[in-house]
XYZ file of C-alpha atoms in Angstrom:
455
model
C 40.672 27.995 -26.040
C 38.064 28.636 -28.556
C 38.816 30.991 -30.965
C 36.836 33.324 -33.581
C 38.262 30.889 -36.409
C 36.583 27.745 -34.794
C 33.200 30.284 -34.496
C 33.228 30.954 -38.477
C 34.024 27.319 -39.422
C 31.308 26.062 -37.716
C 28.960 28.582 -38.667
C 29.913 27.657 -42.367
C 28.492 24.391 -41.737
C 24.755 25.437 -41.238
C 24.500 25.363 -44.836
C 21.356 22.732 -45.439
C 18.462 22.104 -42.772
C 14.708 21.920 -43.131
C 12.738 24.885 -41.641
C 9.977 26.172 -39.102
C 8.358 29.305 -37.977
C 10.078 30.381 -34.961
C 8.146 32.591 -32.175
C 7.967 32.984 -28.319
C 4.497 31.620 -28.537
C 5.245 28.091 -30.139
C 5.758 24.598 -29.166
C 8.476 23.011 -28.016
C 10.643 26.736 -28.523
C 13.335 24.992 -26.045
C 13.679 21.346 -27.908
C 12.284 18.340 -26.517
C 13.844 17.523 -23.645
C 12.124 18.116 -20.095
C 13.995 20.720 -17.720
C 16.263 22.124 -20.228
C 16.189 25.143 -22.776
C 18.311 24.051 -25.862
C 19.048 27.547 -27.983
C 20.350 25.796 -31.298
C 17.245 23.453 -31.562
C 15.819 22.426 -34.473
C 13.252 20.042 -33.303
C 10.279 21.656 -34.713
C 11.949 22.263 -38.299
C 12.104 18.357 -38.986
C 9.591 17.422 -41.828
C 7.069 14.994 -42.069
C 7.053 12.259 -44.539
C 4.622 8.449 -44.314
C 3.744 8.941 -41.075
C 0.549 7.722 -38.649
C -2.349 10.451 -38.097
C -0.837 10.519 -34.501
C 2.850 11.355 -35.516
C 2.444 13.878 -38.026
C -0.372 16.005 -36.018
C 1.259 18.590 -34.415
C 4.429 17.256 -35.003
C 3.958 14.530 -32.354
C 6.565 12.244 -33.954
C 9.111 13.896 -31.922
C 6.865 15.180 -28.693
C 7.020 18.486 -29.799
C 3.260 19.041 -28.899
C 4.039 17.629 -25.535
C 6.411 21.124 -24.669
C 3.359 24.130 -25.090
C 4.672 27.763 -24.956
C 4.874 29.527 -21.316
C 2.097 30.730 -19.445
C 0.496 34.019 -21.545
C 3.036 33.909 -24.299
C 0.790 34.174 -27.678
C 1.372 34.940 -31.246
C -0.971 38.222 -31.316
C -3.255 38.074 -34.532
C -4.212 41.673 -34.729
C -7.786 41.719 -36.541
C -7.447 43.856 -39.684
C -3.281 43.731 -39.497
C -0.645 41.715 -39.598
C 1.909 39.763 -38.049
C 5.332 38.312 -38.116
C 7.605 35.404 -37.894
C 10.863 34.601 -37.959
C 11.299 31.620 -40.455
C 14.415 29.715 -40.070
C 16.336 26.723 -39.649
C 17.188 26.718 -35.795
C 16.869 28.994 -33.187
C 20.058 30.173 -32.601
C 19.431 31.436 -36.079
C 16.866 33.455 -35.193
C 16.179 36.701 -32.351
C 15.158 34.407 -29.635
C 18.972 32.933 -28.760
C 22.356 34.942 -28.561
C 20.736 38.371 -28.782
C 19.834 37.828 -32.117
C 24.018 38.124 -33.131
C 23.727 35.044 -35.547
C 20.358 36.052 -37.271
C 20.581 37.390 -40.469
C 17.948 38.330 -42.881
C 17.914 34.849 -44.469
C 17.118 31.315 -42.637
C 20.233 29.806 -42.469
C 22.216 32.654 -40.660
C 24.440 33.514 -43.030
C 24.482 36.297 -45.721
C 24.227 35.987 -49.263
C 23.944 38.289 -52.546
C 22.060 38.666 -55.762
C 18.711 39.300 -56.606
C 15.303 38.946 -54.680
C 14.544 35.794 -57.264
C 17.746 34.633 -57.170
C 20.616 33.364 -54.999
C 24.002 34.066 -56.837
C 26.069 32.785 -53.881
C 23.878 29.695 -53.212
C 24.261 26.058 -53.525
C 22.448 23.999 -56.293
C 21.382 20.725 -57.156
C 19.346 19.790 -60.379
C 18.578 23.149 -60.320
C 17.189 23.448 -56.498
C 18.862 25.562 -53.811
C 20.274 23.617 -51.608
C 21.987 26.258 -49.215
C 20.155 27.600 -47.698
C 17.816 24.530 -48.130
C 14.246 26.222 -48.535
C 13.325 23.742 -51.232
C 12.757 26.112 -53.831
C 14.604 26.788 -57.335
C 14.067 30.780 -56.467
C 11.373 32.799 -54.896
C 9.127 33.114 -57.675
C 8.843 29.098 -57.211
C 8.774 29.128 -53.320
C 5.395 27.019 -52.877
C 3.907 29.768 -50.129
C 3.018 28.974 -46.542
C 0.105 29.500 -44.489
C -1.259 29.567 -40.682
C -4.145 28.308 -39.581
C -6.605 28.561 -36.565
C -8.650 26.557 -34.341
C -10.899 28.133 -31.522
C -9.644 25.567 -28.911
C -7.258 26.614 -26.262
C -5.857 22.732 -25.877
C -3.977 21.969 -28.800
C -4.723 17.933 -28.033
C -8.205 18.646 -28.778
C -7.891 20.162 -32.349
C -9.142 17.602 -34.826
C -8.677 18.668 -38.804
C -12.062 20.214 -39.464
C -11.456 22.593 -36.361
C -8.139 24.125 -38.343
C -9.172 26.822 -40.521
C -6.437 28.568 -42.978
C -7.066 32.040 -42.321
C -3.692 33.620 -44.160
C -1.259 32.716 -46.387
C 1.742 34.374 -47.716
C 2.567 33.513 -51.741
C 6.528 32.448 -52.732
C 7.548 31.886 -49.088
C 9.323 30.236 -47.586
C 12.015 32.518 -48.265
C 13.797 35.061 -46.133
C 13.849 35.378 -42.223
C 11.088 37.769 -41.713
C 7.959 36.659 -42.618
C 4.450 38.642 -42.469
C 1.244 37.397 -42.619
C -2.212 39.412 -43.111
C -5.232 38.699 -40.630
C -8.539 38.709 -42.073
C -10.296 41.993 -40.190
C -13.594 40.125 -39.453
C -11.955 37.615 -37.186
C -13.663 37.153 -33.937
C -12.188 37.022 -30.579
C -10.447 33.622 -28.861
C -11.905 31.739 -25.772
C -10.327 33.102 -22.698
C -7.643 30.807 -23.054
C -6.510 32.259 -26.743
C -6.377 29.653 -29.595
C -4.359 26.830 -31.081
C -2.657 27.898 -34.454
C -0.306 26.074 -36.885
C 1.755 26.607 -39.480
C 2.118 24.527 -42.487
C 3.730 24.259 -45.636
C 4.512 21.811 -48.612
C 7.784 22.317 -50.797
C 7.500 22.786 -54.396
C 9.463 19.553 -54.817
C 13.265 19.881 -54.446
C 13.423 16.630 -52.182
C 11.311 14.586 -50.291
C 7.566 15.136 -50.973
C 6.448 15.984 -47.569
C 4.761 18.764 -45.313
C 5.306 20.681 -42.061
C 3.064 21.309 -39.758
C 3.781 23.042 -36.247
C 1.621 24.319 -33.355
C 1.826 27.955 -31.423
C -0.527 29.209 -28.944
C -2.431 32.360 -30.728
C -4.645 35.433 -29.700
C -7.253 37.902 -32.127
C -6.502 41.014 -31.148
C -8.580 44.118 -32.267
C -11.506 41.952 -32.615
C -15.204 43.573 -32.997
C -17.269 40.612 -35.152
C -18.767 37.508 -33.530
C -19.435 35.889 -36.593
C -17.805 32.825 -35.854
C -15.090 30.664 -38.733
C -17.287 28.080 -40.552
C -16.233 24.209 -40.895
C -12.989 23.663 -43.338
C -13.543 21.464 -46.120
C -10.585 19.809 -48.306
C -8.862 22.131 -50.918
C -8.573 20.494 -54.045
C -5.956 20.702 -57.343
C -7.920 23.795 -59.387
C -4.835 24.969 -61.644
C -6.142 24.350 -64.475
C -9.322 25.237 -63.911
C -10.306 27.673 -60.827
C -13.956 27.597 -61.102
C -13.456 24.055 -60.011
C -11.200 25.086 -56.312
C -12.879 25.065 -53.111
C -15.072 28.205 -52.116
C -15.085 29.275 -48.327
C -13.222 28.020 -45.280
C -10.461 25.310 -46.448
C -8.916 22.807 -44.361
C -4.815 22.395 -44.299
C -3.197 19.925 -46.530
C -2.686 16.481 -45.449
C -0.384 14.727 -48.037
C 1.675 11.616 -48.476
C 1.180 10.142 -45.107
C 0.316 6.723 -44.040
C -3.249 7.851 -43.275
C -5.455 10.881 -42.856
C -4.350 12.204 -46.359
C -7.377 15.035 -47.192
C -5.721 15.603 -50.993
C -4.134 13.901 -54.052
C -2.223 14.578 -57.057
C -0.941 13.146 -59.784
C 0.868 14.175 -63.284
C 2.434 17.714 -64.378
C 1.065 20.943 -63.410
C 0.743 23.628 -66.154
C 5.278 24.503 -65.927
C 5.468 20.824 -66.936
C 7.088 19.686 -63.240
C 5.469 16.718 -60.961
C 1.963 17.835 -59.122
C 2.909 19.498 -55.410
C -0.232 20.779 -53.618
C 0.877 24.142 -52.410
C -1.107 27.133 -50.704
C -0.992 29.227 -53.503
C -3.402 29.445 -56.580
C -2.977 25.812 -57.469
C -4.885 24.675 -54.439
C -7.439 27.834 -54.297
C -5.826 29.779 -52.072
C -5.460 33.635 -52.534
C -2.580 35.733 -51.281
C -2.590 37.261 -47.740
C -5.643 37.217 -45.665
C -8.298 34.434 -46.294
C -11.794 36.464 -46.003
C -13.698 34.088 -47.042
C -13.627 31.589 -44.082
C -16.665 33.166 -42.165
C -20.077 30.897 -41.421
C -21.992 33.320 -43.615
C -19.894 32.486 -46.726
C -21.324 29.391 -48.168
C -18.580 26.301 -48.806
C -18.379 24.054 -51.563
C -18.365 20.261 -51.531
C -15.409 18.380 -50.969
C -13.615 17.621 -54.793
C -14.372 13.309 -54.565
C -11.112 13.462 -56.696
C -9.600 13.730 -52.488
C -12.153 11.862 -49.980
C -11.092 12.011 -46.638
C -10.031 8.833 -44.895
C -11.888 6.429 -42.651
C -8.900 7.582 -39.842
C -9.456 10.724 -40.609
C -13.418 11.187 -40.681
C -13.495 9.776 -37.524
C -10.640 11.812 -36.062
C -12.426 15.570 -37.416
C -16.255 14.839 -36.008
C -15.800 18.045 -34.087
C -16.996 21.164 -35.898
C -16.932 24.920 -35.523
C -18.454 25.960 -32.948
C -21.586 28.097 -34.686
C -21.794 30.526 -31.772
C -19.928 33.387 -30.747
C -16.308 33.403 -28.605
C -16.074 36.155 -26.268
C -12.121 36.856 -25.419
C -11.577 37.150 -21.537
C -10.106 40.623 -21.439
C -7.791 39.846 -18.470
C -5.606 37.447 -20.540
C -2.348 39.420 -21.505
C -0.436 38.153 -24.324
C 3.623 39.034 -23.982
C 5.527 41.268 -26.616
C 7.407 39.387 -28.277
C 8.026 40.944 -31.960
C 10.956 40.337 -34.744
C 13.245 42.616 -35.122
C 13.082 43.930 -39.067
C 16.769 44.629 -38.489
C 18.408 41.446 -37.063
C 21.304 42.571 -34.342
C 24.494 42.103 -36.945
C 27.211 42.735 -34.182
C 30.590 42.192 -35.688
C 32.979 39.488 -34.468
C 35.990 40.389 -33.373
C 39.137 38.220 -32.703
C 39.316 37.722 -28.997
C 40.298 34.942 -26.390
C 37.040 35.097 -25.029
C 34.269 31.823 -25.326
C 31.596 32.330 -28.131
C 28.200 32.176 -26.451
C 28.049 28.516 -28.714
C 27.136 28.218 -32.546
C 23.959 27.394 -33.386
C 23.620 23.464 -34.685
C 22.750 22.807 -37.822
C 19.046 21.552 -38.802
C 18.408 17.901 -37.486
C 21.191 17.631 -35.237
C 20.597 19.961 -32.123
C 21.607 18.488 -28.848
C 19.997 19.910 -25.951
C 21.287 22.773 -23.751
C 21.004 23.394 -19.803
C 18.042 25.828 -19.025
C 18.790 29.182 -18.599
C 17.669 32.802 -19.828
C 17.315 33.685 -23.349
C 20.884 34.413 -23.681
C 23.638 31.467 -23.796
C 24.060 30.714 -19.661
C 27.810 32.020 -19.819
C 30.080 33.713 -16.841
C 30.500 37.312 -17.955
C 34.559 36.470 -17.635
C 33.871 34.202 -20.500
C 30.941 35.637 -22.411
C 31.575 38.023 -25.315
C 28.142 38.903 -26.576
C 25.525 40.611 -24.839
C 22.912 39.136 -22.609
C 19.623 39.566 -23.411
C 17.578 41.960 -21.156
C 14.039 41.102 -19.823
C 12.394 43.962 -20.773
C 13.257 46.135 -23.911
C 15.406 49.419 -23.466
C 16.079 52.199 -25.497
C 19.779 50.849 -26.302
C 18.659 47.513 -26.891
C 14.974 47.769 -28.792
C 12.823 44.821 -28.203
C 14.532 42.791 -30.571
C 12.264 40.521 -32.755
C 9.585 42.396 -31.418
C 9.190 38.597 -30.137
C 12.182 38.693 -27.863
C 10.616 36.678 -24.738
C 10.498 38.643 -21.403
C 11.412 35.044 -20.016
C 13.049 32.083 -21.568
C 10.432 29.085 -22.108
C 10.189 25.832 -20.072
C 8.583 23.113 -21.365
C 5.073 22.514 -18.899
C 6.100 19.294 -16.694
C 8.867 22.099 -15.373
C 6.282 24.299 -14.785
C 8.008 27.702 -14.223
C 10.292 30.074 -16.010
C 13.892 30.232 -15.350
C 14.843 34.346 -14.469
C 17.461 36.226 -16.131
C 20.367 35.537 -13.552
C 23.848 34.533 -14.196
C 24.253 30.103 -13.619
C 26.149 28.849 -10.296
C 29.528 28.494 -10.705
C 29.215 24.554 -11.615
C 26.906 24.949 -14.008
C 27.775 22.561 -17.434
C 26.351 23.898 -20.607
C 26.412 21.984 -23.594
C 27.550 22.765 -26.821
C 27.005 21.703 -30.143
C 29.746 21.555 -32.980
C 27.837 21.270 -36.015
C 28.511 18.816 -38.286
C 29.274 19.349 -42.200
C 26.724 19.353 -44.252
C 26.619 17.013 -47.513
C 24.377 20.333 -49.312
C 21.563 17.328 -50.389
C 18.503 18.607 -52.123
C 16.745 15.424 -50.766
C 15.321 15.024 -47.199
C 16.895 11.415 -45.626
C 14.456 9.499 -43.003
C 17.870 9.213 -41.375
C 17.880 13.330 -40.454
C 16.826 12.135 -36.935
C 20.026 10.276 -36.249
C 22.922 13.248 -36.910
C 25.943 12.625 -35.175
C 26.512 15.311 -32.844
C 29.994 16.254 -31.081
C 29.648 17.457 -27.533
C 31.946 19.858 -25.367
C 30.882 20.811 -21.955
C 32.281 24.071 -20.739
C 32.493 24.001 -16.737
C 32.245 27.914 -15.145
């Protein structure tokens, strides 16, 4: 019998993973394997170090491209406003798995105290916080993150010069929720919404790599036609910012095989190693990026960063220099984070947790089912999660799905209905966590221990 002891000592092992931006509308919300909805994934969270154009694009190298977001779920862009995200280090971490009982306002899950710079309960090393593991010596330092936009509706036809950085939130990432400003002057998707991503690159504190992960997005609100004009490469400007790039800016590429768009080298002004970073050091202001519009003139590419014969030929496709009209009958879902994560107390019972979330890089993949662990309600002592918002239970994240996500060779969504009698869900017991500041090539090979719970 599982007990509330085994629940908190496995929860105290989520203490270092990478991270993602976790909504309804993004790919490969379930994991990465076909026919089955994993709720402590962590697929999309793994970071992306030396690899081919292919692999690191979307964040191919582990097929999470391949599992798109379910029919009409979109990460709404409201033209003139703002939306938000839920930035963590697995999903059951987040609003969209357990009812939300395991989110807390930071990534990891768990709760900690001190300052808004600083950590006082965190874990260090050489001076980085290494629990939770948001490669960052404090907020101040947090590099920033950013999402960008292409006006295609298939993500496999988005090429680098069609991504266009249209916000970007300064010393993130940080906590749980995260907002991001939308320039008001954005124009309307095709009828099939847009392909977005989000990226970031850590301020060192490990591996120097990048993240990069796709969602399916919608402008909302929209009243210009002025269309986005083509990206070019941001440059290093810190020391001097008459010299960053003017206009629409491309998203980093950096320390892959090929395809890199921007280099680096020596100490930036604190005295630690160069990091590109979508803040001020690359020419990139705070919140929304209004300067991205075919009217505003962009400056030439820095030759200090060429692009890449890989990658020249790989962005030939530009903006497209006429206007998008939005087909009105496409209804993006609700889905939208809770600013007050469900913090339901545990209590000591001899009833089955709903399963603890995994920890980053070692989630092992669940049997489909609704948004809410696929438990027996003899067994199950959380809350499911309810389709549609109610007044008891307010719509969560307000990006609770109003279906749990299938990955597209399934093809459908799975209702909210209680699993056959036989049904075998799989759970994860995390592993412990070593607390290293430094990203291992070997995160992709965690050894995972697996109970199966028969109903």
């Amino acid at each position: 019998m599982w007990t509330i002891a085994w629940l908190v000592a496995a929860l105290s092992g989520l203490t270092s993973a990478h991270l993602a931006a976790w909504h309804s509308s993004m790919y490969c919300l379930n994991g990465t394997t076909p026919g089955q909805v994993n709720y402590n994934t962590d697929d999309a969270v793994l970071p992306l170090w030396k690899l081919s154009q292919s692999d690191y694009w979307f964040h191919h190298s582990n097929g999470c491209d391949q599992f798109p977001p379910a029919e009409g779920d979109f990460l709404e862009l409201p033209a003139g406003g703002s939306f938000t995200v839920e930035i963590a280090d697995n999903r059951g971490v987040t609003s969209l798995s357990y009812n939300g009982t395991h989110a807390t306002e930071w990534t990891d899950g768990q709760n900690h105290t001190g300052s808004t710079d600083v950590l006082l309960d965190a874990t260090f090393s050489d001076g980085c916080i290494t629990s939770p593991n948001i490669h960052t010596q404090n907020e101040t330092m947090a590099s920033g993150t950013a999402f960008a936009i292409a006006y295609k509706s298939e993500l496999s036809e988005v090429t680098l010069e069609d991504l266009v950085v249209f916000t970007v939130r300064y010393n993130t990432p940080w906590k749980r929720l995260t907002s991001y400003d939308v320039p008001s002057a954005m124009p309307a998707c095709p009828s099939g919404g847009c392909i977005c991503a989000w990226v970031w690159i850590p301020n060192g504190c490990g591996e120097p790599n990048i993240y990069m992960e796709g969602f399916k997005c919608m402008v909302t609100n929209a009243t210009s036609t002025t269309p986005l004009g083509t990206p070019s490469a941001p440059v290093w400007c810190e020391e001097d910012q008459s010299q960053c790039v003017q206009g629409p800016k491309q998203i980093m590429i950096w320390n892959q095989l090929e395809g890199n768009n921007i280099e680096v080298s020596g100490l930036d002004l604190s005295g630690m190693p160069k990091s590109p970073a979508y803040n001020t050091k690359c020419g990139f202001k705070d919140g929304a990026q209004d300067d991205i519009f075919a009217t505003n003139a962009s400056s030439t590419p820095s030759t200090s960063s060429p692009l890449t014969a890989t990658q020249t030929e790989q962005t030939t496709a530009t903006a497209s220099s006429t206007p998008i009209v939005a087909n009105t009958s496409a209804t993006p879902s609700t889905y939208t984070p809770t600013a007050t994560p469900n913090q339901s107390s545990l209590t000591a019972s001899n009833s089955v947790p709903p399963s603890t979330p995994a920890p980053s890089c070692s989630a092992s993949p669940s049997t489909p089912s609704p948004s809410s662990p696929p438990l027996s309600n003899s067994t199950l002592s959380f809350p499911l999660l309810p389709s549609t918002p109610s007044a008891a239970n307010p719509s969560g994240p307000s990006d609770i799905p109003s279906s749990s996500r299938t990955p597209a060779s399934t093809g459908s969504t799975i209702p909210l209905t209680t699993p056959p009698s036989n049904t075998a869900i799989l759970v994860s017991t995390p592993s412990p966590s070593s607390g290293s500041a430094t990203c291992k090539r070997k995160r992709m090979s965690h050894t995972r221990k697996r109970r199966f719970i028969s109903h």
